[in-house]
Amino acid sequence: IFGKPASQAQEAYQAGNVLMGELGAQEAAASKRVSDLYKAARQSAGKDLEVPMGGLANDFGDVMSRYSQNVLNALPIKEFEKYGLMGGKQTKLFTVEEADKLLKTINANKSNDPAVLNALGELRTAVKNSVMSIAEDGGVFAPAVKAAKERFQMLEEIPAMGAVQSKTAIPDNFVQKYVIKSDTNSVKHLAEALRDTPAFDQAKAQM
């Protein structure tokens, strides 16, 4: 996938930082593209695009019912409450931008508790799925919706990038986890994302 192993392999920590830096830059660029397209569409339409909250409400309620209170105390529950998810009635418009803010809040929460990490992961997926549920109806928001879905698909196909975006990646074991021991499809997508960058050469050297 990466071709013939190269020389000049760096230490694991430095190599991890190289790969994480490149993937982080690509994800940030994809995020900015979504934001720019969304803002342009909003200016054109004179209104926001509302994200359906039915699925998010169900997924949020499922998390609330399955985890212990100790786990729930470690989750950004108040951020979800802003939209009325606790009361069963929407109280604030939920847009693509709001979804992105919510993802950033989820990613900012740190824990060493596996149960908390699992719950945060489920909330993260629920928010992404809510954006993925938007219909691409050909209106002015269609390019922004398409770009948002492509961004989330990229994060799913490249777990290494998803880990960087969710701030769960660790430089020390990044190469081992996402290059050496990852599944073939994930590595193929990773290689394609890194191609023609210094990070690709370093990943190849690590092999």
PDB file of C-alpha atoms in Angstrom:
ATOM      1  CA  ILE A   1       0.000   0.000   0.000  1.00  0.00           C
ATOM      2  CA  PHE A   2       2.752   2.417   0.947  1.00  0.00           C
ATOM      3  CA  GLY A   3       5.227   0.803  -1.451  1.00  0.00           C
ATOM      4  CA  LYS A   4       8.801  -0.237  -0.760  1.00  0.00           C
ATOM      5  CA  PRO A   5       9.906   0.713   2.761  1.00  0.00           C
ATOM      6  CA  ALA A   6      12.012   3.868   2.864  1.00  0.00           C
ATOM      7  CA  SER A   7      14.911   4.830   5.074  1.00  0.00           C
ATOM      8  CA  GLN A   8      15.275   7.691   7.567  1.00  0.00           C
ATOM      9  CA  ALA A   9      12.509   6.528   9.874  1.00  0.00           C
ATOM     10  CA  GLN A  10      12.030   8.839  12.843  1.00  0.00           C
ATOM     11  CA  GLU A  11      11.353   7.767  16.409  1.00  0.00           C
ATOM     12  CA  ALA A  12       7.748   6.742  17.065  1.00  0.00           C
ATOM     13  CA  TYR A  13       6.795   9.985  18.826  1.00  0.00           C
ATOM     14  CA  GLN A  14       8.205  12.251  16.109  1.00  0.00           C
ATOM     15  CA  ALA A  15       6.715  10.107  13.322  1.00  0.00           C
ATOM     16  CA  GLY A  16       3.339  10.157  15.043  1.00  0.00           C
ATOM     17  CA  ASN A  17       3.439  13.931  15.229  1.00  0.00           C
ATOM     18  CA  VAL A  18       4.284  14.175  11.523  1.00  0.00           C
ATOM     19  CA  LEU A  19       1.320  12.034  10.517  1.00  0.00           C
ATOM     20  CA  MET A  20      -1.037  13.655  13.009  1.00  0.00           C
ATOM     21  CA  GLY A  21      -0.016  17.110  11.817  1.00  0.00           C
ATOM     22  CA  GLU A  22      -0.784  16.323   8.186  1.00  0.00           C
ATOM     23  CA  LEU A  23      -4.094  14.599   8.946  1.00  0.00           C
ATOM     24  CA  GLY A  24      -5.103  17.411  11.277  1.00  0.00           C
ATOM     25  CA  ALA A  25      -4.383  19.998   8.588  1.00  0.00           C
ATOM     26  CA  GLN A  26      -6.453  18.091   6.031  1.00  0.00           C
ATOM     27  CA  GLU A  27      -9.382  17.716   8.417  1.00  0.00           C
ATOM     28  CA  ALA A  28      -9.218  21.406   9.341  1.00  0.00           C
ATOM     29  CA  ALA A  29      -9.298  22.315   5.641  1.00  0.00           C
ATOM     30  CA  ALA A  30     -12.335  20.082   5.102  1.00  0.00           C
ATOM     31  CA  SER A  31     -14.064  21.649   8.104  1.00  0.00           C
ATOM     32  CA  LYS A  32     -13.349  25.172   6.820  1.00  0.00           C
ATOM     33  CA  ARG A  33     -14.724  24.254   3.397  1.00  0.00           C
ATOM     34  CA  VAL A  34     -17.994  23.117   4.972  1.00  0.00           C
ATOM     35  CA  SER A  35     -18.167  26.305   7.031  1.00  0.00           C
ATOM     36  CA  ASP A  36     -17.453  28.552   4.049  1.00  0.00           C
ATOM     37  CA  LEU A  37     -20.042  26.815   1.854  1.00  0.00           C
ATOM     38  CA  TYR A  38     -22.612  26.930   4.646  1.00  0.00           C
ATOM     39  CA  LYS A  39     -22.064  30.656   5.283  1.00  0.00           C
ATOM     40  CA  ALA A  40     -22.329  31.442   1.573  1.00  0.00           C
ATOM     41  CA  ALA A  41     -25.571  29.459   1.325  1.00  0.00           C
ATOM     42  CA  ARG A  42     -26.998  31.122   4.423  1.00  0.00           C
ATOM     43  CA  GLN A  43     -26.261  34.573   3.002  1.00  0.00           C
ATOM     44  CA  SER A  44     -27.892  33.564  -0.273  1.00  0.00           C
ATOM     45  CA  ALA A  45     -30.987  32.058   1.356  1.00  0.00           C
ATOM     46  CA  GLY A  46     -31.296  34.613   4.137  1.00  0.00           C
ATOM     47  CA  LYS A  47     -31.851  31.863   6.681  1.00  0.00           C
ATOM     48  CA  ASP A  48     -30.199  28.907   8.427  1.00  0.00           C
ATOM     49  CA  LEU A  49     -30.477  25.259   7.439  1.00  0.00           C
ATOM     50  CA  GLU A  50     -32.034  23.314  10.289  1.00  0.00           C
ATOM     51  CA  VAL A  51     -30.610  19.872  11.051  1.00  0.00           C
ATOM     52  CA  PRO A  52     -33.250  17.201  11.885  1.00  0.00           C
ATOM     53  CA  MET A  53     -33.071  16.389  15.595  1.00  0.00           C
ATOM     54  CA  GLY A  54     -35.306  13.326  15.818  1.00  0.00           C
ATOM     55  CA  GLY A  55     -32.492  10.804  15.491  1.00  0.00           C
ATOM     56  CA  LEU A  56     -30.186  12.812  17.757  1.00  0.00           C
ATOM     57  CA  ALA A  57     -32.877  13.008  20.443  1.00  0.00           C
ATOM     58  CA  ASN A  58     -33.379   9.238  20.316  1.00  0.00           C
ATOM     59  CA  ASP A  59     -29.645   8.494  20.428  1.00  0.00           C
ATOM     60  CA  PHE A  60     -29.114  10.977  23.264  1.00  0.00           C
ATOM     61  CA  GLY A  61     -31.965   9.431  25.258  1.00  0.00           C
ATOM     62  CA  ASP A  62     -30.473   5.988  24.679  1.00  0.00           C
ATOM     63  CA  VAL A  63     -27.118   7.102  26.096  1.00  0.00           C
ATOM     64  CA  MET A  64     -28.847   8.703  29.086  1.00  0.00           C
ATOM     65  CA  SER A  65     -30.709   5.474  29.846  1.00  0.00           C
ATOM     66  CA  ARG A  66     -27.812   3.028  29.527  1.00  0.00           C
ATOM     67  CA  TYR A  67     -24.948   4.671  31.394  1.00  0.00           C
ATOM     68  CA  SER A  68     -24.490   5.140  35.120  1.00  0.00           C
ATOM     69  CA  GLN A  69     -24.827   8.543  36.742  1.00  0.00           C
ATOM     70  CA  ASN A  70     -21.060   8.663  37.302  1.00  0.00           C
ATOM     71  CA  VAL A  71     -20.510   8.374  33.547  1.00  0.00           C
ATOM     72  CA  LEU A  72     -23.247  10.881  32.730  1.00  0.00           C
ATOM     73  CA  ASN A  73     -21.666  13.389  35.118  1.00  0.00           C
ATOM     74  CA  ALA A  74     -18.541  13.299  32.942  1.00  0.00           C
ATOM     75  CA  LEU A  75     -20.449  14.054  29.714  1.00  0.00           C
ATOM     76  CA  PRO A  76     -21.284  17.534  28.310  1.00  0.00           C
ATOM     77  CA  ILE A  77     -24.987  16.996  29.037  1.00  0.00           C
ATOM     78  CA  LYS A  78     -25.681  20.728  29.478  1.00  0.00           C
ATOM     79  CA  GLU A  79     -24.610  21.399  25.900  1.00  0.00           C
ATOM     80  CA  PHE A  80     -27.317  19.006  24.690  1.00  0.00           C
ATOM     81  CA  GLU A  81     -29.839  20.527  27.064  1.00  0.00           C
ATOM     82  CA  LYS A  82     -29.488  23.855  25.220  1.00  0.00           C
ATOM     83  CA  TYR A  83     -31.485  22.375  22.352  1.00  0.00           C
ATOM     84  CA  GLY A  84     -34.260  21.003  24.564  1.00  0.00           C
ATOM     85  CA  LEU A  85     -33.251  17.364  24.306  1.00  0.00           C
ATOM     86  CA  MET A  86     -33.908  16.784  28.009  1.00  0.00           C
ATOM     87  CA  GLY A  87     -37.410  18.255  27.934  1.00  0.00           C
ATOM     88  CA  GLY A  88     -38.674  16.662  24.740  1.00  0.00           C
ATOM     89  CA  LYS A  89     -39.251  20.025  23.050  1.00  0.00           C
ATOM     90  CA  GLN A  90     -36.704  21.791  20.852  1.00  0.00           C
ATOM     91  CA  THR A  91     -35.713  25.148  22.326  1.00  0.00           C
ATOM     92  CA  LYS A  92     -32.900  26.248  20.005  1.00  0.00           C
ATOM     93  CA  LEU A  93     -32.296  25.991  16.260  1.00  0.00           C
ATOM     94  CA  PHE A  94     -29.857  23.156  15.506  1.00  0.00           C
ATOM     95  CA  THR A  95     -27.772  23.947  12.417  1.00  0.00           C
ATOM     96  CA  VAL A  96     -24.663  22.534  10.749  1.00  0.00           C
ATOM     97  CA  GLU A  97     -22.604  25.130  12.614  1.00  0.00           C
ATOM     98  CA  GLU A  98     -24.243  24.203  15.920  1.00  0.00           C
ATOM     99  CA  ALA A  99     -23.503  20.533  15.222  1.00  0.00           C
ATOM    100  CA  ASP A 100     -19.855  21.391  14.643  1.00  0.00           C
ATOM    101  CA  LYS A 101     -19.720  23.354  17.894  1.00  0.00           C
ATOM    102  CA  LEU A 102     -21.253  20.398  19.717  1.00  0.00           C
ATOM    103  CA  LEU A 103     -18.643  18.041  18.232  1.00  0.00           C
ATOM    104  CA  LYS A 104     -15.852  20.347  19.391  1.00  0.00           C
ATOM    105  CA  THR A 105     -17.330  20.368  22.897  1.00  0.00           C
ATOM    106  CA  ILE A 106     -17.504  16.567  22.929  1.00  0.00           C
ATOM    107  CA  ASN A 107     -13.906  16.322  21.688  1.00  0.00           C
ATOM    108  CA  ALA A 108     -12.722  18.686  24.413  1.00  0.00           C
ATOM    109  CA  ASN A 109     -13.846  16.258  27.124  1.00  0.00           C
ATOM    110  CA  LYS A 110     -11.018  14.019  28.345  1.00  0.00           C
ATOM    111  CA  SER A 111     -11.203  10.883  30.448  1.00  0.00           C
ATOM    112  CA  ASN A 112      -9.316   7.687  31.254  1.00  0.00           C
ATOM    113  CA  ASP A 113     -12.564   5.851  31.971  1.00  0.00           C
ATOM    114  CA  PRO A 114     -13.414   3.454  29.086  1.00  0.00           C
ATOM    115  CA  ALA A 115     -17.138   3.828  29.793  1.00  0.00           C
ATOM    116  CA  VAL A 116     -16.921   7.618  29.521  1.00  0.00           C
ATOM    117  CA  LEU A 117     -14.910   7.340  26.301  1.00  0.00           C
ATOM    118  CA  ASN A 118     -17.513   4.951  24.862  1.00  0.00           C
ATOM    119  CA  ALA A 119     -20.346   7.314  25.797  1.00  0.00           C
ATOM    120  CA  LEU A 120     -18.519  10.296  24.266  1.00  0.00           C
ATOM    121  CA  GLY A 121     -17.987   8.243  21.122  1.00  0.00           C
ATOM    122  CA  GLU A 122     -21.689   7.438  20.916  1.00  0.00           C
ATOM    123  CA  LEU A 123     -22.626  11.104  21.328  1.00  0.00           C
ATOM    124  CA  ARG A 124     -20.083  12.051  18.668  1.00  0.00           C
ATOM    125  CA  THR A 125     -21.580   9.520  16.257  1.00  0.00           C
ATOM    126  CA  ALA A 126     -25.109  10.710  17.052  1.00  0.00           C
ATOM    127  CA  VAL A 127     -24.251  14.300  16.157  1.00  0.00           C
ATOM    128  CA  LYS A 128     -22.543  13.226  12.920  1.00  0.00           C
ATOM    129  CA  ASN A 129     -25.521  11.061  11.988  1.00  0.00           C
ATOM    130  CA  SER A 130     -27.878  13.993  12.483  1.00  0.00           C
ATOM    131  CA  VAL A 131     -25.933  15.978   9.873  1.00  0.00           C
ATOM    132  CA  MET A 132     -25.786  12.940   7.580  1.00  0.00           C
ATOM    133  CA  SER A 133     -29.602  12.742   7.736  1.00  0.00           C
ATOM    134  CA  ILE A 134     -30.059  16.116   6.002  1.00  0.00           C
ATOM    135  CA  ALA A 135     -31.653  15.681   2.591  1.00  0.00           C
ATOM    136  CA  GLU A 136     -29.618  16.923  -0.370  1.00  0.00           C
ATOM    137  CA  ASP A 137     -32.546  18.564  -2.143  1.00  0.00           C
ATOM    138  CA  GLY A 138     -30.591  20.590  -4.682  1.00  0.00           C
ATOM    139  CA  GLY A 139     -31.221  23.893  -2.913  1.00  0.00           C
ATOM    140  CA  VAL A 140     -28.620  26.521  -2.077  1.00  0.00           C
ATOM    141  CA  PHE A 141     -27.460  24.457   0.898  1.00  0.00           C
ATOM    142  CA  ALA A 142     -26.846  21.310  -1.180  1.00  0.00           C
ATOM    143  CA  PRO A 143     -23.087  21.948  -1.731  1.00  0.00           C
ATOM    144  CA  ALA A 144     -22.549  22.555   1.991  1.00  0.00           C
ATOM    145  CA  VAL A 145     -24.527  19.451   2.950  1.00  0.00           C
ATOM    146  CA  LYS A 146     -22.582  17.364   0.430  1.00  0.00           C
ATOM    147  CA  ALA A 147     -19.264  18.685   1.763  1.00  0.00           C
ATOM    148  CA  ALA A 148     -20.299  17.980   5.366  1.00  0.00           C
ATOM    149  CA  LYS A 149     -21.254  14.413   4.528  1.00  0.00           C
ATOM    150  CA  GLU A 150     -18.000  13.885   2.619  1.00  0.00           C
ATOM    151  CA  ARG A 151     -16.052  15.186   5.610  1.00  0.00           C
ATOM    152  CA  PHE A 152     -17.736  12.776   8.022  1.00  0.00           C
ATOM    153  CA  GLN A 153     -17.327   9.901   5.560  1.00  0.00           C
ATOM    154  CA  MET A 154     -13.621  10.697   5.362  1.00  0.00           C
ATOM    155  CA  LEU A 155     -13.378  10.562   9.152  1.00  0.00           C
ATOM    156  CA  GLU A 156     -15.075   7.162   9.132  1.00  0.00           C
ATOM    157  CA  GLU A 157     -12.896   5.744   6.351  1.00  0.00           C
ATOM    158  CA  ILE A 158      -9.675   7.011   7.928  1.00  0.00           C
ATOM    159  CA  PRO A 159      -9.803   6.152  11.654  1.00  0.00           C
ATOM    160  CA  ALA A 160      -6.405   7.815  12.069  1.00  0.00           C
ATOM    161  CA  MET A 161      -7.889  11.131  10.964  1.00  0.00           C
ATOM    162  CA  GLY A 162     -10.956  10.529  13.112  1.00  0.00           C
ATOM    163  CA  ALA A 163      -8.707  10.028  16.140  1.00  0.00           C
ATOM    164  CA  VAL A 164      -6.879  13.278  15.416  1.00  0.00           C
ATOM    165  CA  GLN A 165     -10.151  15.154  14.956  1.00  0.00           C
ATOM    166  CA  SER A 166     -11.621  13.756  18.184  1.00  0.00           C
ATOM    167  CA  LYS A 167      -8.359  14.490  20.054  1.00  0.00           C
ATOM    168  CA  THR A 168      -8.031  10.853  21.158  1.00  0.00           C
ATOM    169  CA  ALA A 169      -4.822  10.217  19.175  1.00  0.00           C
ATOM    170  CA  ILE A 170      -1.482   9.769  20.957  1.00  0.00           C
ATOM    171  CA  PRO A 171       1.781  10.413  19.036  1.00  0.00           C
ATOM    172  CA  ASP A 172       3.680   7.638  20.830  1.00  0.00           C
ATOM    173  CA  ASN A 173       1.595   4.779  19.426  1.00  0.00           C
ATOM    174  CA  PHE A 174      -0.027   6.489  16.433  1.00  0.00           C
ATOM    175  CA  VAL A 175       2.021   4.719  13.746  1.00  0.00           C
ATOM    176  CA  GLN A 176       1.740   1.337  15.438  1.00  0.00           C
ATOM    177  CA  LYS A 177      -2.022   1.638  15.877  1.00  0.00           C
ATOM    178  CA  TYR A 178      -3.084   3.278  12.622  1.00  0.00           C
ATOM    179  CA  VAL A 179      -0.403   2.196  10.137  1.00  0.00           C
ATOM    180  CA  ILE A 180       1.191  -1.067  11.264  1.00  0.00           C
ATOM    181  CA  LYS A 181      -1.776  -2.783  12.924  1.00  0.00           C
ATOM    182  CA  SER A 182      -4.774  -1.164  11.240  1.00  0.00           C
ATOM    183  CA  ASP A 183      -7.035  -3.040   8.813  1.00  0.00           C
ATOM    184  CA  THR A 184      -6.245  -3.026   5.099  1.00  0.00           C
ATOM    185  CA  ASN A 185      -9.075  -0.751   3.965  1.00  0.00           C
ATOM    186  CA  SER A 186      -8.279   1.876   6.578  1.00  0.00           C
ATOM    187  CA  VAL A 187      -4.601   1.835   5.638  1.00  0.00           C
ATOM    188  CA  LYS A 188      -5.485   2.175   1.943  1.00  0.00           C
ATOM    189  CA  HIS A 189      -7.578   5.269   2.649  1.00  0.00           C
ATOM    190  CA  LEU A 190      -4.848   6.616   4.914  1.00  0.00           C
ATOM    191  CA  ALA A 191      -2.181   6.102   2.255  1.00  0.00           C
ATOM    192  CA  GLU A 192      -4.308   7.909  -0.324  1.00  0.00           C
ATOM    193  CA  ALA A 193      -4.839  10.845   2.031  1.00  0.00           C
ATOM    194  CA  LEU A 194      -1.121  11.122   2.774  1.00  0.00           C
ATOM    195  CA  ARG A 195       0.120  10.607  -0.783  1.00  0.00           C
ATOM    196  CA  ASP A 196       2.430  13.342  -2.138  1.00  0.00           C
ATOM    197  CA  THR A 197       3.124  14.670   1.360  1.00  0.00           C
ATOM    198  CA  PRO A 198       6.196  14.283   3.634  1.00  0.00           C
ATOM    199  CA  ALA A 199       3.929  12.316   5.990  1.00  0.00           C
ATOM    200  CA  PHE A 200       3.518   9.611   3.324  1.00  0.00           C
ATOM    201  CA  ASP A 201       7.304   9.160   3.113  1.00  0.00           C
ATOM    202  CA  GLN A 202       7.539   8.952   6.892  1.00  0.00           C
ATOM    203  CA  ALA A 203       4.734   6.381   7.089  1.00  0.00           C
ATOM    204  CA  LYS A 204       6.532   4.345   4.447  1.00  0.00           C
ATOM    205  CA  ALA A 205       9.790   4.642   6.385  1.00  0.00           C
ATOM    206  CA  GLN A 206       8.051   3.365   9.515  1.00  0.00           C
ATOM    207  CA  MET A 207       7.109   0.146   7.726  1.00  0.00           C
TER     208      MET A 207
END
